[in-house]
Amino acid sequence: MTTFANALASAAVVVTVGAVVVLWRHRLRSIVLALAVQGVALAVTAALLAGHEHDRVLFAVALLVLAVKAVVIPGLLVRVVAATPGARESDPLVNVPASLVVAGLLTLAAFIAARPIVALVGGPTGRLVPLGLATVLIGFFVMVARRRALSQVVGLLLVDNGIALVAFLVTSGVPVIVELGSSLDVLFGVVVLRVLLARLTAAGFSDLDQLRSLHD
Amino acid sequence: MSAVALLAGLGVLAALAAFAPRARRVQLVATILVAVEVVGAIVAIHVLVIDHPLAGHTTSLLPITGLHIDLTPLGALFTLTTAVVAFAATIHWVGYRRHAMSSVGASCAFALFVTSLLLVPAAGDIVTFLVLWEIMALTSLALVAHDHALRDEARQAAWWYGAMTQGGAALITLGLVVLGAHAKDPSFASIAASAHHLPGATRAAVFLALFIGFAAKAGLVPAHVWLPRAHAEAPAPASALLSGAMVNLGIYGIVLTRTLLGVGPTWWWLVAGFFGVISALYGSLYAATSTDLKRLLAYSTSDNMGLVVIGLAASGFFFAKHPAASSLALIASLVLVTAHALYKSTLFLGAGSVQYATHERNLDQLGGLARTMPVTSVAVVIGALSVAALPPLNGFSAEWLVVQSLVHGLAGADPVTTVATAVFVAALALTGGLTIVAFVKAVGIGFFGRARSEQAAHAREVPVSMRIGPGITATACVVFGVAPGLTLSAITRASATVAPNRSGMTATLAGFHLGALRGAVDPLALALGAVAATLVVAALRQSRGPAGAAKLRSFEPWGSGRVLTSARMQYTATSFAEPLQRVFDDVLAPQHDLDVSHAVESRYYIERVAYVSANDDVVERRLFRPVLALARWWGVRARGIANGSVHRYLAYGFVVLVLALVVVS
């Protein structure tokens, strides 16, 4: 029982730490790598829950998560990064030390805000719900504080991963049809954003605030 | 129930028939619509005759609550009125299609509009009512916007109408949802059963929300601003339905409010009556000074709805002290609603025929149509006499009843009610006078005298179907005017849905007898008297013999006895209304612009005089324009926080999310 709880806690912490790493690193390749690691940790969380509940369908969901969030989406993003080798998040709107402090505060806020859910769910899974919420908030903060268009996409995916983590922990695994639907939605969104990113890069935009010149 | 389903099914079929090829489209849709209207009329008459509601429920069309049909005798009266008006408008449309309204969109919207108008009074719960109400609002909006590509005014009208109808619908939804939350289910029957448990303040707030919402639909001042725009810009069959059927449903809504909430305190009805008086005076004043035929009719609609609301208000505040007068006032306002539907649709269809024949709505450019378009002119004259409340037409008996109820209610009333009633009667008197001015102008300038423009001179009578349409409603005006007793039992039953009838009123074929209230009128006798008097005059003229006839000189009608050498010597609509406009100068605040250009050689030679007189709506100018200007200023200022930066927008969302989490935890 404790092994399961420890393993689950480790996987969930990796998900949140992955989000913090995205805030910390400058190189876009590292950011995408952190996202991929986070996807693996999410799949591991689902697999652990599947093993614990003896639920084969949930195991299929874990495989799906692994395929989409650890392989396909990071793969798509890596191809964007490869188009501009050595690209960096050079001049974030909020610098890295300040961002890390904000991430800490957001995690604190997540723990405070999630208290009712923790009380409701209870047990080893319930205690981890604040980590999912913290991932959501940090992902949102990435979108606000980072200039690169690619960082925005990664921020959105962090939000999605955080929501997925909360969903796994609260419901002990979501039905496969729901997970399939949301994964496909995200995949579709990433494909669209990838095309958009390629077009933006081709047009000479990489900083989203340059788009302000389109404002009337 | 199955009959209502048949009605709805046929309505949808008519809307689908709009996709038929252009050559047969309007005929096909109109044929199916006639079936819809006949079914609607039969269902309504059935309910009125058996004096028992027609109820039913289905969950197959709408999830969770389903559709709930409950056609009470009150609703049936409105459905029946709508069916008659829609029948005339549909027939008129068949000819009118050569002028406008032949597209797929217009045909589809018209079919759905008619169907929803017939079904709204049959709604038995909040959800059904609001769904049908919205279908009615949106399809009518499409019809108002029919000429959006041709005229800027049509776009403006659509914006105003859309804003007003959606604002009204929002208030109605709010009021009904508050009521529904306190009842055990959303049906009107259980709301009516539980509404008296509500706290007084809530009931008052709900009453005001519903009253304002429905008053906006009925075109009461100051929410009337859409009316002259939308009625004038919509194609004729649509404007006949807007004025002859849709505004009625605003009145139905106010009556429904009373059914749901009970009569309530006196001040509710004093407020309602106040807006009724304002609408009646304002509408009739603008009708008297308008030169656009359809705007004139629209303002007159506002005026008539004001009179109806005065009747409803009187019924509300006489309820406690004087039940007989209260019942009489309710019946009177229902009689007036049905009468108005008939004569106003006649007038709008007639105005549409004039527009069809001359492409002109401006009275200053019309004239002499009585000779070239005799059938249309007769229908319009009947409608005008009826709206002016002259015996023996149906407007007369309706307004007579309203006045009787007010006068009789004075006995035993408290001081506030007495003063209010006296003001109401005075308002009715002034309104009556102004309405006569308006319609003497409409008929005298537009149809008599000589043509004031080429188009009017070359007008030809419209196709047969366009003569039949207004002919049907005009005939109904005469029949129900001469024999008002025909409709009274149905209307009394309809009023009993709201409150038991205590008026003690009886009707014979020929007229009304008010029983204990002491009063009687026999329009049939008046009509026979008028015919007899006409015969006597004719006989006298004959008896003067050939010698008398030789001295007879004929003048242009409406020529003031002068020999007209030019059409420009006649009164115009503007000059006819000018003295009145002068009297009410402070209220109307018309804008004049006189521009005199002199010849270059000498200032004593005037080269050109340009005179522009604009008589735009004073409520719109003084009340709505400042509000719109404020909204625009606010919108421009708000652009400062939206500077185009994606990060800033994301930050707004992020901050709100974090704050919400902090507040919740």
Coordinates of C-alpha atoms in Angstrom, one line a residue, chain A residues 93 106 112-113 115 137 140-141 143-147 152 207-209 212 215-216, chain B residues 639 642-654 657-658 661-662 664-665:
Chain A
L93 CA 8.3 39.0 -19.5
L106 CA 1.1 29.3 -7.0
I112 CA -5.0 26.1 -0.1
A113 CA -7.6 26.1 -2.8
R115 CA -8.4 21.6 0.5
L137 CA -1.7 27.3 -12.5
F140 CA -1.3 29.2 -17.2
F141 CA 1.6 31.4 -15.8
M143 CA 1.4 31.4 -21.1
V144 CA 1.3 34.8 -19.4
A145 CA 5.0 35.2 -18.7
R146 CA 6.8 33.7 -21.8
R147 CA 7.2 35.5 -25.1
Q152 CA 2.5 29.4 -25.2
D207 CA 7.5 37.0 -30.2
L208 CA 3.7 37.0 -29.8
D209 CA 3.7 40.6 -28.7
R212 CA 0.2 43.7 -31.5
H215 CA -4.4 45.7 -33.6
D216 CA -6.5 48.4 -35.2
Chain B
R639 CA -10.3 49.7 -25.8
A642 CA -7.5 45.7 -24.8
N643 CA -4.3 46.8 -26.5
G644 CA -3.8 43.7 -28.7
S645 CA -1.2 42.0 -26.5
V646 CA -1.9 38.3 -26.1
H647 CA 0.0 38.3 -22.9
R648 CA -2.1 40.9 -21.4
Y649 CA -5.3 39.1 -22.3
L650 CA -3.9 35.9 -20.8
A651 CA -2.8 37.8 -17.7
Y652 CA -6.4 39.0 -17.2
G653 CA -7.7 35.4 -17.3
F654 CA -4.9 34.2 -15.1
L657 CA -8.6 32.5 -12.0
V658 CA -6.2 32.9 -9.1
L661 CA -9.5 30.3 -6.3
V662 CA -8.3 32.4 -3.4
V664 CA -13.4 30.3 -3.0
S665 CA -10.9 28.6 -0.6

